[in-house]
CSV table of N, CA, C and O in Angstrom, one decimal:
chain,number,residue,atom,x,y,z
R,1,MET,N,0.8,-1.2,0.0
R,1,MET,CA,0.0,0.0,0.0
R,1,MET,C,0.9,1.2,0.0
R,1,MET,O,1.9,1.3,0.6
R,2,THR,N,0.4,2.2,-0.6
R,2,THR,CA,1.1,3.5,-0.7
R,2,THR,C,0.8,4.3,0.6
R,2,THR,O,-0.2,4.1,1.3
R,3,GLU,N,1.6,5.3,0.8
R,3,GLU,CA,1.4,6.1,2.0
R,3,GLU,C,0.1,6.9,1.9
R,3,GLU,O,-0.6,7.2,2.8
R,4,GLU,N,-0.3,7.3,0.6
R,4,GLU,CA,-1.5,8.0,0.4
R,4,GLU,C,-2.7,7.2,0.8
R,4,GLU,O,-3.7,7.7,1.3
R,5,ASN,N,-2.7,5.9,0.4
R,5,ASN,CA,-3.8,5.0,0.8
R,5,ASN,C,-4.0,4.8,2.3
R,5,ASN,O,-5.0,4.7,2.8
R,6,GLU,N,-2.8,4.7,3.0
R,6,GLU,CA,-2.9,4.5,4.4
R,6,GLU,C,-3.4,5.6,5.2
R,6,GLU,O,-4.1,5.5,6.2
R,7,ASN,N,-3.1,6.8,4.7
R,7,ASN,CA,-3.6,8.1,5.4
R,7,ASN,C,-4.9,8.6,4.9
R,7,ASN,O,-5.4,9.6,5.4
R,8,SER,N,-5.5,7.9,4.0
R,8,SER,CA,-6.8,8.3,3.4
R,8,SER,C,-7.9,8.2,4.5
R,8,SER,O,-8.0,7.2,5.2
R,9,LEU,N,-8.8,9.2,4.5
R,9,LEU,CA,-9.9,9.1,5.4
R,9,LEU,C,-11.2,8.7,4.7
R,9,LEU,O,-12.3,8.8,5.3
R,10,ALA,N,-11.0,8.3,3.4
R,10,ALA,CA,-12.2,7.9,2.6
R,10,ALA,C,-12.8,6.7,3.2
R,10,ALA,O,-12.1,5.8,3.7
R,11,ARG,N,-14.1,6.6,3.2
R,11,ARG,CA,-14.8,5.5,3.7
R,11,ARG,C,-14.9,4.4,2.7
R,11,ARG,O,-14.9,4.6,1.5
R,12,PRO,N,-14.8,3.1,3.1
R,12,PRO,CA,-14.9,2.0,2.1
R,12,PRO,C,-16.3,2.0,1.5
R,12,PRO,O,-17.3,2.5,2.1
R,13,PRO,N,-16.5,1.5,0.3
R,13,PRO,CA,-17.8,1.4,-0.3
R,13,PRO,C,-18.7,0.5,0.4
R,13,PRO,O,-18.3,-0.5,1.0
R,14,HIS,N,-20.0,0.9,0.4
R,14,HIS,CA,-21.0,0.1,1.1
R,14,HIS,C,-21.4,-1.2,0.3
R,14,HIS,O,-21.3,-1.1,-0.9
R,15,ARG,N,-21.8,-2.2,1.0
R,15,ARG,CA,-22.1,-3.4,0.3
R,15,ARG,C,-23.6,-3.4,-0.2
R,15,ARG,O,-23.9,-4.0,-1.2
R,16,ARG,N,-24.4,-2.6,0.4
R,16,ARG,CA,-25.8,-2.5,0.0
R,16,ARG,C,-25.9,-1.4,-1.1
R,16,ARG,O,-25.2,-0.4,-1.1
R,17,ARG,N,-26.8,-1.7,-2.0
R,17,ARG,CA,-27.1,-0.7,-3.1
R,17,ARG,C,-27.9,0.4,-2.6
R,17,ARG,O,-28.7,0.3,-1.6
R,18,PRO,N,-27.7,1.6,-3.1
R,18,PRO,CA,-28.6,2.7,-2.7
R,18,PRO,C,-30.0,2.4,-2.9
R,18,PRO,O,-30.4,1.6,-3.7
R,19,LEU,N,-30.9,3.1,-2.2
R,19,LEU,CA,-32.3,2.8,-2.2
R,19,LEU,C,-32.9,3.0,-3.6
R,19,LEU,O,-33.8,2.3,-4.0
R,20,ARG,N,-32.5,4.0,-4.3
R,20,ARG,CA,-33.0,4.3,-5.6
R,20,ARG,C,-32.8,3.1,-6.6
R,20,ARG,O,-33.5,2.8,-7.5
R,21,GLU,N,-31.6,2.5,-6.5
R,21,GLU,CA,-31.3,1.4,-7.3
R,21,GLU,C,-32.0,0.1,-7.0
R,21,GLU,O,-32.1,-0.9,-7.7
R,22,ASN,N,-32.6,0.0,-5.7
R,22,ASN,CA,-33.2,-1.2,-5.2
R,22,ASN,C,-34.7,-1.2,-5.5
R,22,ASN,O,-35.4,-2.0,-4.9
R,23,LYS,N,-35.2,-0.4,-6.4
R,23,LYS,CA,-36.6,-0.4,-6.7
R,23,LYS,C,-36.9,-1.6,-7.6
R,23,LYS,O,-36.4,-1.7,-8.7
R,24,ASN,N,-37.8,-2.4,-7.1
R,24,ASN,CA,-38.2,-3.6,-7.9
R,24,ASN,C,-39.6,-3.9,-7.5
R,24,ASN,O,-40.2,-3.3,-6.7
R,25,ASN,N,-40.1,-5.1,-8.0
R,25,ASN,CA,-41.4,-5.5,-7.7
R,25,ASN,C,-41.6,-5.8,-6.2
R,25,ASN,O,-42.7,-5.5,-5.7
R,26,VAL,N,-40.7,-6.3,-5.6
R,26,VAL,CA,-40.8,-6.7,-4.2
R,26,VAL,C,-40.9,-5.4,-3.3
R,26,VAL,O,-41.7,-5.3,-2.4
R,27,SER,N,-40.1,-4.4,-3.7
R,27,SER,CA,-40.2,-3.1,-3.0
R,27,SER,C,-41.6,-2.5,-3.1
R,27,SER,O,-42.1,-1.9,-2.2
R,28,ALA,N,-42.1,-2.5,-4.3
R,28,ALA,CA,-43.4,-2.0,-4.6
R,28,ALA,C,-44.5,-2.7,-3.8
R,28,ALA,O,-45.4,-2.1,-3.2
R,29,LEU,N,-44.4,-4.1,-3.8
R,29,LEU,CA,-45.3,-4.9,-3.0
R,29,LEU,C,-45.2,-4.6,-1.5
R,29,LEU,O,-46.3,-4.5,-0.9
R,30,ARG,N,-44.0,-4.4,-1.0
R,30,ARG,CA,-43.9,-4.0,0.4
R,30,ARG,C,-44.5,-2.7,0.7
R,30,ARG,O,-45.2,-2.5,1.8
R,31,GLN,N,-44.4,-1.7,-0.2
R,31,GLN,CA,-45.0,-0.4,0.0
R,31,GLN,C,-46.5,-0.6,0.1
R,31,GLN,O,-47.2,0.0,0.9
R,32,TRP,N,-47.1,-1.3,-0.8
R,32,TRP,CA,-48.6,-1.5,-0.8
R,32,TRP,C,-49.0,-2.3,0.4
R,32,TRP,O,-50.1,-1.9,1.0
R,33,LEU,N,-48.3,-3.3,0.9
R,33,LEU,CA,-48.6,-4.0,2.1
R,33,LEU,C,-48.6,-3.0,3.3
R,33,LEU,O,-49.4,-3.1,4.2
R,34,ASN,N,-47.6,-2.1,3.3
R,34,ASN,CA,-47.5,-1.2,4.4
R,34,ASN,C,-48.7,-0.2,4.4
R,34,ASN,O,-49.2,0.2,5.5
R,35,ILE,N,-49.1,0.2,3.2
R,35,ILE,CA,-50.2,1.2,3.1
R,35,ILE,C,-51.5,0.5,3.6
R,35,ILE,O,-52.3,1.1,4.3
R,36,ILE,N,-51.7,-0.8,3.1
R,36,ILE,CA,-52.9,-1.5,3.6
R,36,ILE,C,-52.9,-1.7,5.1
R,36,ILE,O,-53.9,-1.5,5.8
R,37,PHE,N,-51.7,-2.0,5.7
R,37,PHE,CA,-51.6,-2.1,7.1
R,37,PHE,C,-52.0,-0.8,7.8
R,37,PHE,O,-52.8,-0.8,8.8
R,38,MET,N,-51.4,0.3,7.4
R,38,MET,CA,-51.7,1.5,8.1
R,38,MET,C,-53.1,2.0,8.0
R,38,MET,O,-53.7,2.4,9.0
R,39,VAL,N,-53.7,1.8,6.8
R,39,VAL,CA,-55.1,2.2,6.7
R,39,VAL,C,-56.0,1.3,7.5
R,39,VAL,O,-56.9,1.7,8.2
R,40,GLY,N,-55.7,0.0,7.5
R,40,GLY,CA,-56.5,-1.0,8.3
R,40,GLY,C,-56.4,-0.7,9.8
R,40,GLY,O,-57.3,-0.8,10.5
R,41,ALA,N,-55.1,-0.5,10.2
R,41,ALA,CA,-54.9,-0.2,11.6
R,41,ALA,C,-55.7,1.1,12.1
R,41,ALA,O,-56.3,1.1,13.1
R,42,LEU,N,-55.7,2.1,11.2
R,42,LEU,CA,-56.4,3.4,11.5
R,42,LEU,C,-57.9,3.1,11.6
R,42,LEU,O,-58.5,3.6,12.5
R,43,ILE,N,-58.4,2.4,10.6
R,43,ILE,CA,-59.8,2.1,10.7
R,43,ILE,C,-60.2,1.3,11.9
R,43,ILE,O,-61.2,1.5,12.5
R,44,GLY,N,-59.3,0.3,12.2
R,44,GLY,CA,-59.5,-0.5,13.4
R,44,GLY,C,-59.6,0.3,14.7
R,44,GLY,O,-60.4,0.1,15.6
R,45,VAL,N,-58.6,1.2,14.8
R,45,VAL,CA,-58.6,2.1,16.0
R,45,VAL,C,-59.9,3.0,16.1
R,45,VAL,O,-60.4,3.2,17.1
R,46,ILE,N,-60.3,3.5,14.9
R,46,ILE,CA,-61.5,4.3,14.9
R,46,ILE,C,-62.7,3.4,15.3
R,46,ILE,O,-63.5,3.9,16.1
R,47,PHE,N,-62.8,2.2,14.8
R,47,PHE,CA,-63.9,1.3,15.2
R,47,PHE,C,-63.8,1.0,16.7
R,47,PHE,O,-64.8,1.0,17.4
R,48,TYR,N,-62.6,0.8,17.2
R,48,TYR,CA,-62.4,0.4,18.6
R,48,TYR,C,-62.8,1.5,19.6
R,48,TYR,O,-63.5,1.3,20.6
R,49,PHE,N,-62.4,2.8,19.3
R,49,PHE,CA,-62.7,3.9,20.2
R,49,PHE,C,-64.0,4.6,19.9
R,49,PHE,O,-64.6,5.1,20.9
R,50,ALA,N,-64.3,4.9,18.7
R,50,ALA,CA,-65.4,5.7,18.4
R,50,ALA,C,-66.7,5.0,18.3
R,50,ALA,O,-67.8,5.6,18.7
R,51,LEU,N,-66.7,3.8,17.8
R,51,LEU,CA,-68.0,3.1,17.6
R,51,LEU,C,-68.2,2.2,18.8
R,51,LEU,O,-67.3,1.9,19.6
R,52,ALA,N,-69.4,1.7,19.0
R,52,ALA,CA,-69.8,0.9,20.2
R,52,ALA,C,-69.1,-0.5,20.2
R,52,ALA,O,-68.9,-1.0,21.3
R,53,ASP,N,-68.9,-1.1,19.1
R,53,ASP,CA,-68.5,-2.5,19.0
R,53,ASP,C,-66.9,-2.6,19.0
R,53,ASP,O,-66.3,-2.4,18.0
R,54,GLN,N,-66.3,-2.9,20.1
R,54,GLN,CA,-64.9,-3.0,20.2
R,54,GLN,C,-64.4,-4.2,19.6
R,54,GLN,O,-63.2,-4.3,19.1
R,55,THR,N,-65.2,-5.3,19.5
R,55,THR,CA,-64.7,-6.5,19.0
R,55,THR,C,-64.4,-6.4,17.5
R,55,THR,O,-63.4,-6.9,17.0
R,56,VAL,N,-65.2,-5.6,16.8
R,56,VAL,CA,-65.0,-5.4,15.3
R,56,VAL,C,-63.7,-4.7,15.2
R,56,VAL,O,-62.9,-5.0,14.2
R,57,GLY,N,-63.4,-3.7,16.0
R,57,GLY,CA,-62.2,-2.9,15.9
R,57,GLY,C,-61.0,-3.8,16.1
R,57,GLY,O,-60.0,-3.7,15.4
R,58,ILE,N,-61.0,-4.7,17.1
R,58,ILE,CA,-59.9,-5.7,17.3
R,58,ILE,C,-59.7,-6.6,16.1
R,58,ILE,O,-58.6,-6.9,15.7
R,59,ILE,N,-60.8,-7.1,15.6
R,59,ILE,CA,-60.7,-8.0,14.4
R,59,ILE,C,-60.1,-7.2,13.2
R,59,ILE,O,-59.2,-7.8,12.5
R,60,ILE,N,-60.5,-6.0,13.0
R,60,ILE,CA,-59.9,-5.2,11.9
R,60,ILE,C,-58.4,-5.0,12.1
R,60,ILE,O,-57.6,-5.1,11.2
R,61,ILE,N,-58.0,-4.7,13.3
R,61,ILE,CA,-56.6,-4.5,13.6
R,61,ILE,C,-55.8,-5.8,13.4
R,61,ILE,O,-54.7,-5.8,12.9
R,62,LEU,N,-56.3,-6.9,13.9
R,62,LEU,CA,-55.7,-8.2,13.7
R,62,LEU,C,-55.5,-8.6,12.2
R,62,LEU,O,-54.5,-9.1,11.8
R,63,VAL,N,-56.5,-8.3,11.4
R,63,VAL,CA,-56.4,-8.6,10.0
R,63,VAL,C,-55.4,-7.7,9.4
R,63,VAL,O,-54.6,-8.2,8.5
R,64,SER,N,-55.3,-6.5,9.8
R,64,SER,CA,-54.3,-5.6,9.2
R,64,SER,C,-52.9,-6.0,9.6
R,64,SER,O,-51.9,-5.8,8.9
R,65,MET,N,-52.8,-6.6,10.8
R,65,MET,CA,-51.4,-7.1,11.2
R,65,MET,C,-50.9,-8.2,10.3
R,65,MET,O,-49.7,-8.3,10.2
R,66,VAL,N,-51.8,-9.0,9.7
R,66,VAL,CA,-51.4,-10.0,8.8
R,66,VAL,C,-50.6,-9.4,7.7
R,66,VAL,O,-49.6,-9.9,7.2
R,67,PHE,N,-51.1,-8.3,7.2
R,67,PHE,CA,-50.4,-7.6,6.1
R,67,PHE,C,-49.0,-7.1,6.5
R,67,PHE,O,-48.0,-7.1,5.8
R,68,LYS,N,-48.9,-6.6,7.8
R,68,LYS,CA,-47.6,-6.1,8.3
R,68,LYS,C,-46.6,-7.3,8.5
R,68,LYS,O,-45.5,-7.2,8.2
R,69,PHE,N,-47.1,-8.4,9.0
R,69,PHE,CA,-46.3,-9.6,9.1
R,69,PHE,C,-45.8,-10.1,7.8
R,69,PHE,O,-44.6,-10.5,7.6
R,70,THR,N,-46.6,-10.0,6.8
R,70,THR,CA,-46.2,-10.4,5.4
R,70,THR,C,-45.1,-9.5,4.9
R,70,THR,O,-44.1,-9.9,4.3
R,71,GLU,N,-45.3,-8.2,5.1
R,71,GLU,CA,-44.3,-7.2,4.7
R,71,GLU,C,-43.0,-7.4,5.4
R,71,GLU,O,-41.9,-7.4,4.8
R,72,ALA,N,-43.0,-7.7,6.7
R,72,ALA,CA,-41.8,-7.9,7.4
R,72,ALA,C,-41.1,-9.2,7.0
R,72,ALA,O,-39.9,-9.2,6.9
R,73,THR,N,-41.9,-10.2,6.7
R,73,THR,CA,-41.3,-11.4,6.2
R,73,THR,C,-40.6,-11.2,4.8
R,73,THR,O,-39.4,-11.7,4.6
R,74,LEU,N,-41.2,-10.4,3.9
R,74,LEU,CA,-40.5,-10.1,2.7
R,74,LEU,C,-39.3,-9.3,2.9
R,74,LEU,O,-38.3,-9.5,2.2
R,75,ARG,N,-39.3,-8.4,3.9
R,75,ARG,CA,-38.1,-7.5,4.1
R,75,ARG,C,-37.0,-8.4,4.7
R,75,ARG,O,-35.8,-8.2,4.3
R,76,LEU,N,-37.3,-9.4,5.5
R,76,LEU,CA,-36.2,-10.2,6.1
R,76,LEU,C,-35.6,-11.1,5.0
R,76,LEU,O,-34.4,-11.3,5.0
R,77,PHE,N,-36.4,-11.7,4.2
R,77,PHE,CA,-35.9,-12.8,3.3
R,77,PHE,C,-35.5,-12.3,1.9
R,77,PHE,O,-34.9,-13.0,1.2
R,78,ARG,N,-35.9,-11.1,1.5
R,78,ARG,CA,-35.6,-10.6,0.2
R,78,ARG,C,-34.7,-9.3,0.2
R,78,ARG,O,-34.7,-8.5,-0.7
R,79,GLN,N,-34.0,-9.1,1.2
R,79,GLN,CA,-33.2,-7.9,1.4
R,79,GLN,C,-31.9,-8.0,0.6
R,79,GLN,O,-31.2,-8.5,0.1
């Protein structure tokens, strides 16, 4: 190694690709699953607190959590 390389403060290149280059079908699917989860959770909370039937709110929240678990599974195994 040369002295210039030893004294360099440059960071080594990252192994992960930048976010813009990682746009693919799985990324789009994850975004849609996140949107479905957030909307479902919000509707579930509204049903739970604002309307009389709390059981329906809990069921809506649990169903929306299935979408979040699916998204998290894709994130873990397709990264």
